[in-house]
Amino acid sequence: MTIQFGFSLTGRGPLADRDAITRLAQRAEALGFDSVFVTDRMVIPTAGTVAYPYSATGAFPLGPDEPWLEALTAVTYLATVTRRIRVGPSVLVIPYRNPVFTARALATADYLSGGRVILGAGIGWWREEFEALGVPFEDRAARTVEALRLMREIWTQPRVRFEGRFWQVREAGGVRPQPVQRPHIPIWIGGHSDAALRRVVAIADGWHPLGLRPPVALHPAELAERARRLGELATATGRDPGDIVIAFKAPFAFRDGARRDRPPLTGSPAQLVEDLEAYVAAGVRHFVMDFTVPTPSQMLETMERFAADVRPQVRDH
């Protein structure tokens, strides 16, 4: 099986810039990267009561005045300035938007791109952001699963009939163009808890955890255990675990001269290859690299070095 590599363009801060994201996405395509992803944020509350789950302190790492591209619009833009590379949000907070609108927007992007969209999907965590959007924070997991079911109906049926707890569609057409991809746009569910794994089995085509962000570690051995648990849950429902792609997203940094006890995916090219091979052995088939550099020019340098010194050394399986 071919191991695939993408990267997180984020679309925020210095990367909330049209020229920067255009140059980076087009260069990534030329270098042979398989995917490029943007992050999702609608507003950044100035105060909050819910801890950011991927920070040891619980503090959100960016300030409220950071520029941030709207994710669905950015995905469509990236789809039109590239020709081969796959594009998507990582992850889109599904309850933030009406699922009919989200399904139509992503279907349009998939159609215009010739079938290159991946939907990374999450339930969200920031109560104050939900409140700013007028969306209930409670039941967000159930809302996410129901929304994705409705979106799949819109993507696959000529007319839509849907009766759910949160959304109802008596009967409606006008859902074309549908996605080029069949049966539908791939759905990758984020998160690493048992509840997230159950959502993967219930509705998704892939598991898309974010790791190496304390307190969430997901070092290779831990990720392998979670992959084993995912396989158990899939088998119990009659799904083939081999049909569920594991797409791991994590920070990645070159650190020449790093010690042996360094964090995973941080070190020399040889050390990085060793880490990637360990994750492949744990079940990862698609990596989304979060290049931990502050400027577009440094990201470009990191991408070039990765493509030259790391990617060719990682064996396909």
mmCIF file of C-alpha atoms in Angstrom:
data_model
loop_
_atom_site.group_PDB
_atom_site.id
_atom_site.type_symbol
_atom_site.label_atom_id
_atom_site.label_comp_id
_atom_site.label_asym_id
_atom_site.label_seq_id
_atom_site.Cartn_x
_atom_site.Cartn_y
_atom_site.Cartn_z
ATOM 1 C CA MET A 1 0.000 0.000 0.000
ATOM 2 C CA THR A 2 1.279 3.453 -0.888
ATOM 3 C CA ILE A 3 1.861 5.722 2.092
ATOM 4 C CA GLN A 4 0.554 9.220 1.442
ATOM 5 C CA PHE A 5 1.748 12.560 2.759
ATOM 6 C CA GLY A 6 -0.099 15.822 3.105
ATOM 7 C CA PHE A 7 0.380 18.959 5.128
ATOM 8 C CA SER A 8 -1.608 21.454 7.130
ATOM 9 C CA LEU A 9 -1.709 24.863 5.448
ATOM 10 C CA THR A 10 -3.880 26.132 8.357
ATOM 11 C CA GLY A 11 -5.097 29.310 6.613
ATOM 12 C CA ARG A 12 -4.506 31.449 9.687
ATOM 13 C CA GLY A 13 -1.983 34.015 10.834
ATOM 14 C CA PRO A 14 0.719 34.510 8.151
ATOM 15 C CA LEU A 15 -1.027 31.826 6.090
ATOM 16 C CA ALA A 16 -4.273 33.778 5.887
ATOM 17 C CA ASP A 17 -2.740 35.287 2.775
ATOM 18 C CA ARG A 18 -3.801 34.602 -0.804
ATOM 19 C CA ASP A 19 -0.334 34.691 -2.346
ATOM 20 C CA ALA A 20 1.154 32.514 0.399
ATOM 21 C CA ILE A 21 -1.436 29.750 0.252
ATOM 22 C CA THR A 22 -1.407 29.777 -3.540
ATOM 23 C CA ARG A 23 2.366 29.455 -3.731
ATOM 24 C CA LEU A 24 2.565 26.778 -1.046
ATOM 25 C CA ALA A 25 -0.276 24.649 -2.417
ATOM 26 C CA GLN A 26 1.066 24.760 -5.964
ATOM 27 C CA ARG A 27 4.605 23.981 -4.822
ATOM 28 C CA ALA A 28 3.350 21.101 -2.669
ATOM 29 C CA GLU A 29 1.609 19.687 -5.726
ATOM 30 C CA ALA A 30 4.784 19.994 -7.797
ATOM 31 C CA LEU A 31 6.762 18.242 -5.030
ATOM 32 C CA GLY A 32 4.380 15.285 -5.028
ATOM 33 C CA PHE A 33 2.492 15.873 -1.807
ATOM 34 C CA ASP A 34 -0.841 14.055 -1.770
ATOM 35 C CA SER A 35 -3.022 16.484 0.193
ATOM 36 C CA VAL A 36 -3.292 19.952 1.686
ATOM 37 C CA PHE A 37 -5.631 20.905 4.527
ATOM 38 C CA VAL A 38 -6.923 24.099 6.131
ATOM 39 C CA THR A 39 -8.203 24.521 9.672
ATOM 40 C CA ASP A 40 -11.632 25.717 10.796
ATOM 41 C CA ARG A 41 -12.486 28.535 13.155
ATOM 42 C CA MET A 42 -15.508 30.824 12.881
ATOM 43 C CA VAL A 43 -14.701 33.253 15.697
ATOM 44 C CA ILE A 44 -12.105 33.351 18.488
ATOM 45 C CA PRO A 45 -13.813 34.203 21.785
ATOM 46 C CA THR A 46 -11.853 36.531 24.034
ATOM 47 C CA ALA A 47 -12.725 34.495 27.125
ATOM 48 C CA GLY A 48 -13.757 30.923 27.644
ATOM 49 C CA THR A 49 -14.454 28.238 30.196
ATOM 50 C CA VAL A 50 -13.600 25.150 28.130
ATOM 51 C CA ALA A 51 -9.948 24.080 27.968
ATOM 52 C CA TYR A 52 -8.312 23.633 24.591
ATOM 53 C CA PRO A 53 -7.827 19.843 24.423
ATOM 54 C CA TYR A 54 -4.471 19.970 22.621
ATOM 55 C CA SER A 55 -2.567 22.177 25.052
ATOM 56 C CA ALA A 56 -0.948 21.182 28.341
ATOM 57 C CA THR A 57 -2.257 24.402 29.930
ATOM 58 C CA GLY A 58 -5.666 24.357 28.244
ATOM 59 C CA ALA A 59 -4.975 27.758 26.682
ATOM 60 C CA PHE A 60 -5.773 28.335 23.013
ATOM 61 C CA PRO A 61 -2.463 29.056 21.235
ATOM 62 C CA LEU A 62 -3.648 31.974 19.086
ATOM 63 C CA GLY A 63 -4.981 35.373 20.027
ATOM 64 C CA PRO A 64 -8.405 36.754 19.092
ATOM 65 C CA ASP A 65 -7.005 39.166 16.516
ATOM 66 C CA GLU A 66 -5.376 36.501 14.307
ATOM 67 C CA PRO A 67 -6.683 36.534 10.705
ATOM 68 C CA TRP A 68 -8.323 33.244 9.762
ATOM 69 C CA LEU A 69 -9.679 32.136 6.377
ATOM 70 C CA GLU A 70 -13.125 30.568 6.354
ATOM 71 C CA ALA A 71 -12.480 26.874 5.732
ATOM 72 C CA LEU A 72 -15.020 25.953 3.040
ATOM 73 C CA THR A 73 -14.177 29.003 0.963
ATOM 74 C CA ALA A 74 -10.452 28.289 1.319
ATOM 75 C CA VAL A 75 -10.921 24.663 0.257
ATOM 76 C CA THR A 76 -12.758 25.743 -2.882
ATOM 77 C CA TYR A 77 -10.059 28.291 -3.678
ATOM 78 C CA LEU A 78 -7.270 25.744 -3.246
ATOM 79 C CA ALA A 79 -9.168 23.315 -5.461
ATOM 80 C CA THR A 80 -9.213 25.853 -8.272
ATOM 81 C CA VAL A 81 -5.510 26.821 -8.113
ATOM 82 C CA THR A 82 -4.267 23.205 -8.137
ATOM 83 C CA ARG A 83 -4.774 20.270 -10.497
ATOM 84 C CA ARG A 84 -3.899 17.031 -8.710
ATOM 85 C CA ILE A 85 -3.416 17.435 -4.958
ATOM 86 C CA ARG A 86 -6.350 16.591 -2.678
ATOM 87 C CA VAL A 87 -7.814 19.383 -0.548
ATOM 88 C CA GLY A 88 -9.944 19.584 2.558
ATOM 89 C CA PRO A 89 -10.586 20.925 6.046
ATOM 90 C CA SER A 90 -8.806 19.381 9.016
ATOM 91 C CA VAL A 91 -11.098 19.425 10.742
ATOM 92 C CA LEU A 92 -14.400 21.103 9.914
ATOM 93 C CA VAL A 93 -16.566 21.571 13.010
ATOM 94 C CA ILE A 94 -19.700 20.002 11.601
ATOM 95 C CA PRO A 95 -22.337 21.454 14.001
ATOM 96 C CA TYR A 96 -21.280 25.036 13.189
ATOM 97 C CA ARG A 97 -22.996 25.022 9.786
ATOM 98 C CA ASN A 98 -26.281 23.854 8.365
ATOM 99 C CA PRO A 99 -25.543 20.393 6.904
ATOM 100 C CA VAL A 100 -27.458 21.052 3.687
ATOM 101 C CA PHE A 101 -25.267 24.080 3.019
ATOM 102 C CA THR A 102 -22.087 22.199 3.991
ATOM 103 C CA ALA A 103 -22.958 19.262 1.768
ATOM 104 C CA ARG A 104 -23.681 21.509 -1.203
ATOM 105 C CA ALA A 105 -20.519 23.587 -0.706
ATOM 106 C CA LEU A 106 -18.277 20.505 -0.492
ATOM 107 C CA ALA A 107 -20.029 18.814 -3.411
ATOM 108 C CA THR A 108 -19.418 21.923 -5.506
ATOM 109 C CA ALA A 109 -15.746 21.972 -4.537
ATOM 110 C CA ASP A 110 -15.432 18.274 -5.354
ATOM 111 C CA TYR A 111 -17.131 18.787 -8.712
ATOM 112 C CA LEU A 112 -14.992 21.793 -9.643
ATOM 113 C CA SER A 113 -11.799 19.997 -8.585
ATOM 114 C CA GLY A 114 -12.553 16.800 -10.482
ATOM 115 C CA GLY A 115 -13.020 14.747 -7.316
ATOM 116 C CA ARG A 116 -10.259 15.832 -4.914
ATOM 117 C CA VAL A 117 -12.003 16.820 -1.662
ATOM 118 C CA ILE A 118 -11.530 15.059 1.691
ATOM 119 C CA LEU A 119 -13.752 16.042 4.621
ATOM 120 C CA GLY A 120 -11.982 16.008 7.965
ATOM 121 C CA ALA A 121 -14.828 16.274 10.463
ATOM 122 C CA GLY A 122 -15.017 17.061 14.170
ATOM 123 C CA ILE A 123 -17.618 17.762 16.839
ATOM 124 C CA GLY A 124 -15.993 20.936 18.256
ATOM 125 C CA TRP A 125 -14.977 21.837 21.808
ATOM 126 C CA TRP A 126 -15.298 25.614 22.334
ATOM 127 C CA ARG A 127 -18.594 26.374 24.113
ATOM 128 C CA GLU A 128 -18.340 30.135 23.583
ATOM 129 C CA GLU A 129 -17.853 29.703 19.849
ATOM 130 C CA PHE A 130 -20.994 27.566 19.699
ATOM 131 C CA GLU A 131 -22.853 30.292 21.597
ATOM 132 C CA ALA A 132 -21.649 32.984 19.186
ATOM 133 C CA LEU A 133 -23.096 30.948 16.319
ATOM 134 C CA GLY A 134 -26.373 30.218 18.081
ATOM 135 C CA VAL A 135 -25.711 26.472 18.062
ATOM 136 C CA PRO A 136 -26.346 24.321 21.175
ATOM 137 C CA PHE A 137 -23.137 22.987 22.706
ATOM 138 C CA GLU A 138 -24.871 19.975 24.192
ATOM 139 C CA ASP A 139 -25.577 17.026 21.895
ATOM 140 C CA ARG A 140 -22.890 18.238 19.489
ATOM 141 C CA ALA A 141 -21.677 14.669 18.931
ATOM 142 C CA ALA A 142 -25.170 13.476 18.037
ATOM 143 C CA ARG A 143 -25.644 16.533 15.818
ATOM 144 C CA THR A 144 -22.397 15.736 14.014
ATOM 145 C CA VAL A 145 -23.348 12.137 13.231
ATOM 146 C CA GLU A 146 -26.842 13.112 12.081
ATOM 147 C CA ALA A 147 -25.500 15.964 9.949
ATOM 148 C CA LEU A 148 -23.023 13.648 8.232
ATOM 149 C CA ARG A 149 -25.783 11.133 7.522
ATOM 150 C CA LEU A 150 -27.858 13.892 5.916
ATOM 151 C CA MET A 151 -24.843 15.078 3.933
ATOM 152 C CA ARG A 152 -24.281 11.578 2.575
ATOM 153 C CA GLU A 153 -27.901 11.470 1.437
ATOM 154 C CA ILE A 154 -27.436 14.755 -0.411
ATOM 155 C CA TRP A 155 -24.250 13.439 -2.035
ATOM 156 C CA THR A 156 -25.688 10.103 -3.172
ATOM 157 C CA GLN A 157 -29.437 10.416 -3.818
ATOM 158 C CA PRO A 158 -31.211 12.187 -6.703
ATOM 159 C CA ARG A 159 -33.807 13.483 -4.258
ATOM 160 C CA VAL A 160 -33.419 13.798 -0.525
ATOM 161 C CA ARG A 161 -35.821 12.619 2.155
ATOM 162 C CA PHE A 162 -34.557 12.775 5.700
ATOM 163 C CA GLU A 163 -36.216 12.525 9.085
ATOM 164 C CA GLY A 164 -33.849 13.114 11.975
ATOM 165 C CA ARG A 165 -33.806 14.473 15.480
ATOM 166 C CA PHE A 166 -32.250 17.797 14.495
ATOM 167 C CA TRP A 167 -33.011 18.127 10.755
ATOM 168 C CA GLN A 168 -35.875 17.097 8.534
ATOM 169 C CA VAL A 169 -36.155 17.253 4.757
ATOM 170 C CA ARG A 170 -39.555 16.158 3.447
ATOM 171 C CA GLU A 171 -38.428 15.751 -0.133
ATOM 172 C CA ALA A 172 -36.059 17.941 -2.100
ATOM 173 C CA GLY A 173 -34.185 17.861 -5.361
ATOM 174 C CA GLY A 174 -31.742 20.403 -6.687
ATOM 175 C CA VAL A 175 -28.758 18.599 -5.173
ATOM 176 C CA ARG A 176 -26.695 18.404 -8.343
ATOM 177 C CA PRO A 177 -23.882 18.579 -9.162
ATOM 178 C CA GLN A 178 -23.097 15.814 -6.739
ATOM 179 C CA PRO A 179 -19.524 14.889 -5.857
ATOM 180 C CA VAL A 180 -17.389 13.340 -8.563
ATOM 181 C CA GLN A 181 -16.115 10.810 -6.019
ATOM 182 C CA ARG A 182 -18.212 7.703 -5.546
ATOM 183 C CA PRO A 183 -19.989 6.774 -3.464
ATOM 184 C CA HIS A 184 -19.280 10.173 -1.849
ATOM 185 C CA ILE A 185 -16.603 12.508 -0.513
ATOM 186 C CA PRO A 186 -14.415 10.606 2.004
ATOM 187 C CA ILE A 187 -15.205 11.477 5.616
ATOM 188 C CA TRP A 188 -12.381 11.358 8.163
ATOM 189 C CA ILE A 189 -13.405 11.726 11.802
ATOM 190 C CA GLY A 190 -11.066 13.491 14.225
ATOM 191 C CA GLY A 191 -10.529 12.687 17.907
ATOM 192 C CA HIS A 192 -8.950 9.772 19.756
ATOM 193 C CA SER A 193 -11.450 8.720 22.446
ATOM 194 C CA ASP A 194 -13.578 5.593 22.291
ATOM 195 C CA ALA A 195 -16.539 7.826 21.427
ATOM 196 C CA ALA A 196 -14.609 9.242 18.454
ATOM 197 C CA LEU A 197 -13.683 5.741 17.290
ATOM 198 C CA ARG A 198 -17.333 4.729 17.476
ATOM 199 C CA ARG A 199 -18.230 7.714 15.296
ATOM 200 C CA VAL A 200 -15.629 6.580 12.781
ATOM 201 C CA VAL A 201 -17.183 3.129 12.601
ATOM 202 C CA ALA A 202 -20.725 4.524 12.435
ATOM 203 C CA ILE A 203 -20.338 7.113 9.700
ATOM 204 C CA ALA A 204 -16.806 7.587 8.366
ATOM 205 C CA ASP A 205 -14.256 6.313 5.896
ATOM 206 C CA GLY A 206 -11.216 7.272 7.959
ATOM 207 C CA TRP A 207 -9.869 8.053 11.402
ATOM 208 C CA HIS A 208 -8.010 11.367 11.568
ATOM 209 C CA PRO A 209 -6.499 11.900 15.031
ATOM 210 C CA LEU A 210 -4.277 14.813 16.026
ATOM 211 C CA GLY A 211 -1.326 13.759 18.161
ATOM 212 C CA LEU A 212 1.945 14.920 19.704
ATOM 213 C CA ARG A 213 0.152 17.874 21.266
ATOM 214 C CA PRO A 214 0.347 17.353 25.048
ATOM 215 C CA PRO A 215 -1.683 16.148 26.832
ATOM 216 C CA VAL A 216 -2.626 14.133 23.717
ATOM 217 C CA ALA A 217 0.468 12.091 22.848
ATOM 218 C CA LEU A 218 -0.394 9.230 20.473
ATOM 219 C CA HIS A 219 3.182 8.020 20.203
ATOM 220 C CA PRO A 220 3.431 4.982 17.908
ATOM 221 C CA ALA A 221 2.660 2.372 20.591
ATOM 222 C CA GLU A 222 -0.391 4.305 21.835
ATOM 223 C CA LEU A 223 -1.658 4.895 18.316
ATOM 224 C CA ALA A 224 -1.235 1.189 17.550
ATOM 225 C CA GLU A 225 -3.379 0.358 20.590
ATOM 226 C CA ARG A 226 -6.057 2.830 19.461
ATOM 227 C CA ALA A 227 -5.917 1.344 15.932
ATOM 228 C CA ARG A 228 -6.411 -2.114 17.423
ATOM 229 C CA ARG A 229 -9.443 -0.813 19.340
ATOM 230 C CA LEU A 230 -10.814 0.747 16.153
ATOM 231 C CA GLY A 231 -10.448 -2.611 14.429
ATOM 232 C CA GLU A 232 -12.377 -4.333 17.223
ATOM 233 C CA LEU A 233 -15.215 -1.834 17.004
ATOM 234 C CA ALA A 234 -15.371 -2.121 13.223
ATOM 235 C CA THR A 235 -15.390 -5.919 13.266
ATOM 236 C CA ALA A 236 -18.155 -5.923 15.876
ATOM 237 C CA THR A 237 -20.403 -3.980 13.494
ATOM 238 C CA GLY A 238 -19.518 -6.026 10.417
ATOM 239 C CA ARG A 239 -17.164 -3.461 8.887
ATOM 240 C CA ASP A 240 -13.818 -4.448 7.437
ATOM 241 C CA PRO A 241 -11.154 -2.537 9.430
ATOM 242 C CA GLY A 242 -9.028 -2.474 6.288
ATOM 243 C CA ASP A 243 -11.583 -0.183 4.664
ATOM 244 C CA ILE A 244 -10.942 2.540 7.269
ATOM 245 C CA VAL A 245 -7.902 4.683 6.498
ATOM 246 C CA ILE A 246 -5.859 5.994 9.426
ATOM 247 C CA ALA A 247 -4.698 9.528 8.650
ATOM 248 C CA PHE A 248 -2.476 10.896 11.411
ATOM 249 C CA LYS A 249 -1.963 14.639 11.872
ATOM 250 C CA ALA A 250 0.919 15.872 14.000
ATOM 251 C CA PRO A 251 3.607 18.558 14.338
ATOM 252 C CA PHE A 252 6.739 17.864 12.298
ATOM 253 C CA ALA A 253 10.084 19.609 12.579
ATOM 254 C CA PHE A 254 13.663 19.175 11.395
ATOM 255 C CA ARG A 255 16.058 19.326 14.365
ATOM 256 C CA ASP A 256 19.537 18.322 13.285
ATOM 257 C CA GLY A 257 21.566 16.955 16.181
ATOM 258 C CA ALA A 258 18.475 16.050 18.221
ATOM 259 C CA ARG A 259 18.987 13.611 21.076
ATOM 260 C CA ARG A 260 17.679 10.079 21.045
ATOM 261 C CA ASP A 261 14.939 10.900 23.576
ATOM 262 C CA ARG A 262 13.478 13.661 21.378
ATOM 263 C CA PRO A 263 9.721 13.899 20.726
ATOM 264 C CA PRO A 264 8.545 11.810 17.744
ATOM 265 C CA LEU A 265 8.609 13.511 14.329
ATOM 266 C CA THR A 266 11.285 15.921 15.509
ATOM 267 C CA GLY A 267 14.906 15.355 14.509
ATOM 268 C CA SER A 268 17.276 14.651 11.659
ATOM 269 C CA PRO A 269 16.042 13.188 8.365
ATOM 270 C CA ALA A 270 17.128 9.697 9.451
ATOM 271 C CA GLN A 271 15.317 10.055 12.784
ATOM 272 C CA LEU A 272 12.192 11.332 11.062
ATOM 273 C CA VAL A 273 12.179 8.371 8.683
ATOM 274 C CA GLU A 274 12.500 6.045 11.676
ATOM 275 C CA ASP A 275 9.505 7.708 13.351
ATOM 276 C CA LEU A 276 7.375 7.619 10.224
ATOM 277 C CA GLU A 277 8.136 3.928 9.752
ATOM 278 C CA ALA A 278 7.039 3.301 13.344
ATOM 279 C CA TYR A 279 3.732 5.022 12.680
ATOM 280 C CA VAL A 280 3.265 3.075 9.456
ATOM 281 C CA ALA A 281 3.802 -0.128 11.458
ATOM 282 C CA ALA A 282 1.104 1.132 13.847
ATOM 283 C CA GLY A 283 -1.371 1.424 10.975
ATOM 284 C CA VAL A 284 -1.029 4.961 9.577
ATOM 285 C CA ARG A 285 -1.530 5.220 5.825
ATOM 286 C CA HIS A 286 -1.822 8.989 5.377
ATOM 287 C CA PHE A 287 0.217 11.603 7.248
ATOM 288 C CA VAL A 288 -0.851 15.230 7.552
ATOM 289 C CA MET A 289 2.277 17.097 8.570
ATOM 290 C CA ASP A 290 1.890 20.246 10.635
ATOM 291 C CA PHE A 291 5.187 21.939 9.797
ATOM 292 C CA THR A 292 6.006 23.893 12.945
ATOM 293 C CA VAL A 293 7.561 26.979 11.358
ATOM 294 C CA PRO A 294 6.327 30.593 11.663
ATOM 295 C CA THR A 295 6.543 31.916 8.093
ATOM 296 C CA PRO A 296 5.512 30.818 4.604
ATOM 297 C CA SER A 297 9.124 30.921 3.393
ATOM 298 C CA GLN A 298 10.234 28.584 6.172
ATOM 299 C CA MET A 299 7.328 26.269 5.431
ATOM 300 C CA LEU A 300 8.398 26.156 1.801
ATOM 301 C CA GLU A 301 11.963 25.271 2.828
ATOM 302 C CA THR A 302 10.670 22.530 5.129
ATOM 303 C CA MET A 303 8.450 21.095 2.391
ATOM 304 C CA GLU A 304 11.362 21.037 -0.045
ATOM 305 C CA ARG A 305 13.632 19.296 2.446
ATOM 306 C CA PHE A 306 10.943 16.772 3.389
ATOM 307 C CA ALA A 307 10.336 15.910 -0.261
ATOM 308 C CA ALA A 308 14.065 15.488 -0.942
ATOM 309 C CA ASP A 309 15.420 13.895 2.241
ATOM 310 C CA VAL A 310 12.556 12.107 4.019
ATOM 311 C CA ARG A 311 9.713 11.027 1.755
ATOM 312 C CA PRO A 312 11.843 8.914 -0.624
ATOM 313 C CA GLN A 313 13.186 6.922 2.334
ATOM 314 C CA VAL A 314 9.792 5.879 3.719
ATOM 315 C CA ARG A 315 8.880 2.487 2.344
ATOM 316 C CA ASP A 316 5.470 1.769 0.880
ATOM 317 C CA HIS A 317 3.684 -1.220 2.400
#
